[in-house]
Short mmCIF file of C-alpha atoms in Angstrom, two decimals:
data_model
loop_
_atom_site.label_atom_id
_atom_site.label_comp_id
_atom_site.label_asym_id
_atom_site.label_seq_id
_atom_site.Cartn_x
_atom_site.Cartn_y
_atom_site.Cartn_z
CA GLY F 14 -34.83 -41.53 -46.68
CA ALA F 15 -35.61 -44.12 -49.32
CA GLY F 16 -32.22 -45.84 -49.34
CA VAL F 17 -29.25 -46.62 -47.11
CA SER F 18 -27.27 -43.48 -46.33
CA GLN F 19 -23.65 -43.45 -45.31
CA SER F 20 -21.52 -40.57 -44.07
CA PRO F 21 -19.00 -39.23 -44.69
CA ARG F 22 -18.57 -40.30 -48.38
CA TYR F 23 -14.85 -39.68 -48.15
CA LYS F 24 -12.55 -39.57 -45.15
CA VAL F 25 -8.82 -38.93 -45.04
CA ALA F 26 -7.21 -39.78 -41.72
CA LYS F 27 -3.69 -39.51 -40.50
CA ARG F 28 -2.17 -42.74 -39.27
CA GLY F 29 -3.01 -43.21 -35.62
CA GLN F 30 -6.19 -41.11 -35.82
CA ASP F 31 -9.58 -42.51 -34.73
CA VAL F 32 -12.47 -42.43 -37.24
CA ALA F 33 -16.23 -43.04 -37.01
CA LEU F 34 -18.31 -44.02 -40.01
CA ARG F 35 -22.07 -43.71 -39.89
CA CYS F 36 -24.86 -45.75 -41.53
CA ASP F 37 -28.56 -44.90 -41.69
CA PRO F 38 -30.35 -48.06 -42.88
CA ILE F 39 -33.70 -48.30 -44.60
CA SER F 40 -36.43 -47.78 -42.03
CA GLY F 41 -37.81 -51.05 -40.73
CA HIS F 42 -34.87 -53.18 -41.88
CA VAL F 43 -33.97 -55.52 -39.05
CA SER F 44 -30.63 -56.72 -40.47
CA LEU F 45 -27.61 -54.49 -40.88
CA PHE F 46 -24.23 -55.48 -42.26
CA TRP F 47 -20.84 -53.82 -42.58
CA TYR F 48 -18.50 -54.85 -45.36
CA GLN F 49 -15.00 -53.79 -46.38
CA GLN F 50 -14.13 -53.62 -50.06
CA ALA F 51 -10.69 -53.31 -51.64
CA LEU F 52 -10.40 -51.80 -55.12
CA GLY F 53 -11.73 -54.13 -57.82
CA GLN F 54 -12.64 -56.81 -55.34
CA GLY F 55 -15.84 -58.11 -53.84
CA PRO F 56 -16.99 -56.91 -50.40
CA GLU F 57 -15.67 -58.79 -47.39
CA PHE F 58 -17.94 -59.31 -44.39
CA LEU F 59 -17.09 -57.42 -41.19
CA THR F 60 -20.06 -57.63 -38.85
CA TYR F 61 -23.79 -58.19 -38.59
CA PHE F 62 -26.58 -56.76 -36.43
CA GLN F 63 -30.11 -57.98 -35.94
CA ASN F 64 -31.83 -55.00 -34.48
CA GLU F 65 -29.52 -53.75 -31.72
CA ALA F 66 -27.82 -57.10 -31.17
CA GLN F 67 -24.41 -57.66 -32.75
CA LEU F 68 -24.75 -61.34 -33.67
CA ASP F 69 -21.51 -61.75 -35.59
CA LYS F 70 -18.29 -59.79 -35.51
CA SER F 71 -16.07 -62.51 -36.85
CA GLY F 72 -14.97 -60.41 -39.86
CA LEU F 73 -13.57 -57.50 -37.89
CA PRO F 74 -9.81 -57.51 -38.68
CA SER F 75 -8.58 -56.47 -35.24
CA ASP F 76 -9.67 -55.16 -31.89
CA ARG F 77 -9.16 -51.65 -33.26
CA PHE F 78 -12.49 -52.10 -35.06
CA PHE F 79 -15.72 -51.61 -33.16
CA ALA F 80 -19.32 -51.37 -34.36
CA GLU F 81 -22.53 -50.51 -32.58
CA ARG F 82 -26.24 -50.08 -33.28
CA PRO F 83 -27.59 -49.01 -29.87
CA GLU F 84 -31.23 -48.37 -30.83
CA GLY F 85 -31.52 -50.87 -33.64
CA SER F 86 -31.42 -48.24 -36.33
CA VAL F 87 -28.38 -46.06 -37.04
CA SER F 88 -25.03 -47.89 -36.85
CA THR F 89 -21.49 -46.59 -36.35
CA LEU F 90 -18.28 -48.36 -37.33
CA LYS F 91 -15.35 -47.02 -35.37
CA ILE F 92 -11.69 -47.62 -36.17
CA GLN F 93 -9.16 -46.70 -33.55
CA ARG F 94 -5.50 -45.86 -34.24
CA THR F 95 -5.96 -46.17 -37.98
CA GLN F 96 -3.29 -47.89 -40.05
CA GLN F 97 -2.54 -47.65 -43.78
CA GLU F 98 -3.91 -51.14 -44.35
CA ASP F 99 -7.28 -49.89 -43.13
CA SER F 100 -7.64 -47.86 -46.34
CA ALA F 101 -10.66 -49.26 -48.23
CA VAL F 102 -14.28 -48.60 -48.98
CA TYR F 103 -16.58 -49.42 -46.08
CA LEU F 104 -20.07 -50.46 -47.15
CA CYS F 105 -23.17 -50.67 -45.04
CA ALA F 106 -26.14 -52.76 -46.12
CA SER F 107 -29.56 -53.34 -44.62
CA SER F 108 -32.11 -56.05 -45.26
CA LEU F 109 -35.47 -57.38 -44.19
CA GLY F 110 -33.67 -60.68 -43.74
CA GLY F 111 -34.02 -64.10 -45.29
CA ASP F 112 -33.48 -64.38 -49.04
CA ARG F 113 -34.73 -60.89 -49.80
CA GLY F 114 -31.37 -59.36 -50.73
CA ALA F 115 -29.47 -56.51 -49.20
CA PHE F 116 -29.56 -52.83 -50.02
CA PHE F 117 -26.23 -51.08 -49.92
CA GLY F 118 -25.21 -47.51 -49.21
CA GLN F 119 -22.76 -45.65 -51.42
CA GLY F 120 -19.97 -46.46 -49.02
CA THR F 121 -17.34 -44.42 -47.21
CA ARG F 122 -13.92 -44.34 -48.86
CA LEU F 123 -11.30 -44.21 -46.08
CA THR F 124 -7.76 -43.22 -46.93
CA VAL F 125 -5.15 -43.38 -44.19
CA VAL F 126 -2.05 -41.32 -44.88
CA THR Y 25 -10.00 -69.49 -50.92
CA GLN Y 26 -13.08 -67.74 -52.16
CA LEU Y 27 -16.37 -69.43 -51.36
CA LEU Y 28 -17.73 -68.16 -54.72
CA GLU Y 29 -15.49 -68.20 -57.76
CA GLN Y 30 -16.35 -65.81 -60.56
CA SER Y 31 -15.09 -65.99 -64.11
CA PRO Y 32 -13.83 -64.31 -66.07
CA GLN Y 33 -12.24 -61.65 -63.92
CA PHE Y 34 -12.32 -59.08 -66.71
CA LEU Y 35 -14.45 -58.88 -69.85
CA SER Y 36 -14.22 -56.22 -72.54
CA ILE Y 37 -16.62 -56.36 -75.46
CA GLN Y 38 -18.05 -54.21 -78.25
CA GLU Y 39 -21.54 -52.78 -78.01
CA GLY Y 40 -24.09 -55.24 -79.39
CA GLU Y 41 -22.18 -58.38 -78.46
CA ASN Y 42 -23.36 -60.93 -75.93
CA LEU Y 43 -21.58 -61.95 -72.74
CA THR Y 44 -21.82 -64.52 -69.99
CA VAL Y 45 -20.41 -64.32 -66.46
CA TYR Y 46 -20.13 -67.39 -64.26
CA CYS Y 47 -20.35 -67.95 -60.51
CA ASN Y 48 -19.29 -71.31 -59.18
CA SER Y 49 -18.92 -72.99 -55.78
CA SER Y 50 -18.54 -76.43 -54.18
CA SER Y 51 -21.13 -75.36 -51.57
CA VAL Y 52 -24.90 -75.55 -51.79
CA PHE Y 53 -26.83 -72.32 -51.32
CA SER Y 54 -30.41 -71.65 -50.35
CA SER Y 55 -30.39 -68.65 -52.69
CA LEU Y 56 -27.98 -66.60 -54.79
CA GLN Y 57 -27.99 -62.95 -55.68
CA TRP Y 58 -26.42 -60.89 -58.47
CA TYR Y 59 -25.37 -57.30 -57.93
CA ARG Y 60 -23.97 -54.61 -60.25
CA GLN Y 61 -21.63 -51.97 -58.89
CA GLU Y 62 -20.53 -48.80 -60.61
CA PRO Y 63 -17.41 -46.87 -59.60
CA GLY Y 64 -17.94 -44.84 -56.42
CA GLU Y 65 -21.25 -46.48 -55.69
CA GLY Y 66 -22.47 -49.41 -53.58
CA PRO Y 67 -23.63 -52.69 -55.13
CA VAL Y 68 -27.20 -52.67 -56.46
CA LEU Y 69 -29.25 -55.82 -56.24
CA LEU Y 70 -30.27 -57.15 -59.70
CA VAL Y 71 -31.93 -60.46 -58.89
CA THR Y 72 -32.29 -63.25 -56.34
CA VAL Y 73 -32.66 -66.83 -57.50
CA VAL Y 74 -33.95 -69.42 -55.09
CA THR Y 75 -34.98 -72.62 -56.90
CA GLY Y 76 -32.54 -75.00 -58.54
CA GLY Y 77 -32.80 -74.72 -62.30
CA GLU Y 78 -34.56 -71.37 -62.06
CA VAL Y 79 -34.20 -68.89 -64.93
CA LYS Y 80 -35.04 -65.21 -64.42
CA LYS Y 81 -35.03 -62.52 -67.08
CA LEU Y 82 -34.58 -58.84 -66.51
CA LYS Y 83 -34.84 -57.08 -69.90
CA ARG Y 84 -31.61 -58.11 -71.68
CA LEU Y 85 -30.22 -59.91 -68.65
CA THR Y 86 -30.85 -63.65 -68.09
CA PHE Y 87 -29.89 -65.25 -64.76
CA GLN Y 88 -29.76 -69.01 -64.23
CA PHE Y 89 -29.37 -70.97 -60.98
CA GLY Y 90 -27.83 -74.41 -61.33
CA ASP Y 91 -29.94 -77.51 -60.67
CA ALA Y 92 -27.80 -78.38 -57.61
CA ARG Y 93 -27.85 -74.77 -56.37
CA LYS Y 94 -24.03 -74.53 -56.44
CA ASP Y 95 -23.55 -72.28 -59.47
CA SER Y 96 -25.13 -69.51 -61.44
CA SER Y 97 -24.66 -67.54 -64.65
CA LEU Y 98 -25.54 -64.13 -65.92
CA HIS Y 99 -26.01 -63.65 -69.64
CA ILE Y 100 -26.36 -60.22 -71.23
CA THR Y 101 -27.74 -59.99 -74.73
CA ALA Y 102 -26.78 -57.09 -77.05
CA ALA Y 103 -24.66 -55.35 -74.42
CA GLN Y 104 -24.73 -51.58 -74.17
CA PRO Y 105 -22.20 -49.15 -72.66
CA GLY Y 106 -24.61 -48.67 -69.75
CA ASP Y 107 -24.03 -52.30 -68.80
CA THR Y 108 -20.44 -51.46 -67.85
CA GLY Y 109 -19.69 -52.24 -64.21
CA LEU Y 110 -18.51 -54.76 -61.64
CA TYR Y 111 -20.86 -57.77 -61.52
CA LEU Y 112 -20.90 -59.58 -58.21
CA CYS Y 113 -22.55 -62.80 -57.18
CA ALA Y 114 -23.31 -63.33 -53.50
CA ALA Y 115 -24.93 -66.01 -51.44
CA PRO Y 116 -25.53 -67.12 -47.86
CA LEU Y 117 -24.56 -70.60 -46.87
CA VAL Y 118 -27.56 -72.76 -45.91
CA GLY Y 119 -28.62 -71.74 -42.45
CA ASP Y 120 -26.42 -68.64 -42.44
CA TYR Y 121 -27.48 -65.01 -42.77
CA LYS Y 122 -24.43 -63.12 -44.03
CA LEU Y 123 -23.73 -62.85 -47.72
CA SER Y 124 -20.41 -64.11 -49.06
CA PHE Y 125 -19.36 -62.36 -52.26
CA GLY Y 126 -17.37 -63.46 -55.23
CA ALA Y 127 -14.41 -61.35 -56.30
CA GLY Y 128 -16.46 -59.90 -59.17
CA THR Y 129 -16.28 -59.63 -62.95
CA THR Y 130 -15.37 -56.24 -64.37
CA VAL Y 131 -17.38 -55.76 -67.59
CA THR Y 132 -16.48 -53.01 -70.06
CA VAL Y 133 -18.77 -52.42 -73.06
CA ARG Y 134 -17.14 -50.26 -75.72
CA ALA Y 135 -19.31 -47.99 -77.84
#
């Protein structure tokens, strides 16, 4: 597709349930980012991939969060044993790198009940 | 502490008025980007500024990068209801790759 695609758009999970969020970046984009955004706030960095290599995972809030990009294209953010504080919008962005700006998907709104 | 401080946090104006949003930091950036985000959507890149003192215009939007590359402003002339949204500035630290975002300015333009 022409843009970054994320699925699902909305996810409701019961506390303790595992979830997997998918990101299809723009074809050819080397860099891929995951961000977490609380309502009315700016996105907060979670993790960064350059091709298939996860170069930075310093923003992941706990070891319940795991991200992968095995073939350097599609990425999955997995959250194990979800907690209510995990409720947020999870944004994926891809970029050619450098100063060329990032292109964001529509996000996945996760609600943990 | 936010790396990028945006002000004001909220701005509500009448259609036809002008507005300015500020993005400030004590750090130097190699570049700075402005995004606009509508409810239920991801941020959309508006502009990237790279050179200190640079001014870029995008129709009724004017973006300025400070001479020292520590701050930026976004000015909207004759605002329209379609300009309503969350305006975010973002920048990578020199030598870094990940974007740090400000908390955003929520702009509401009333018809």
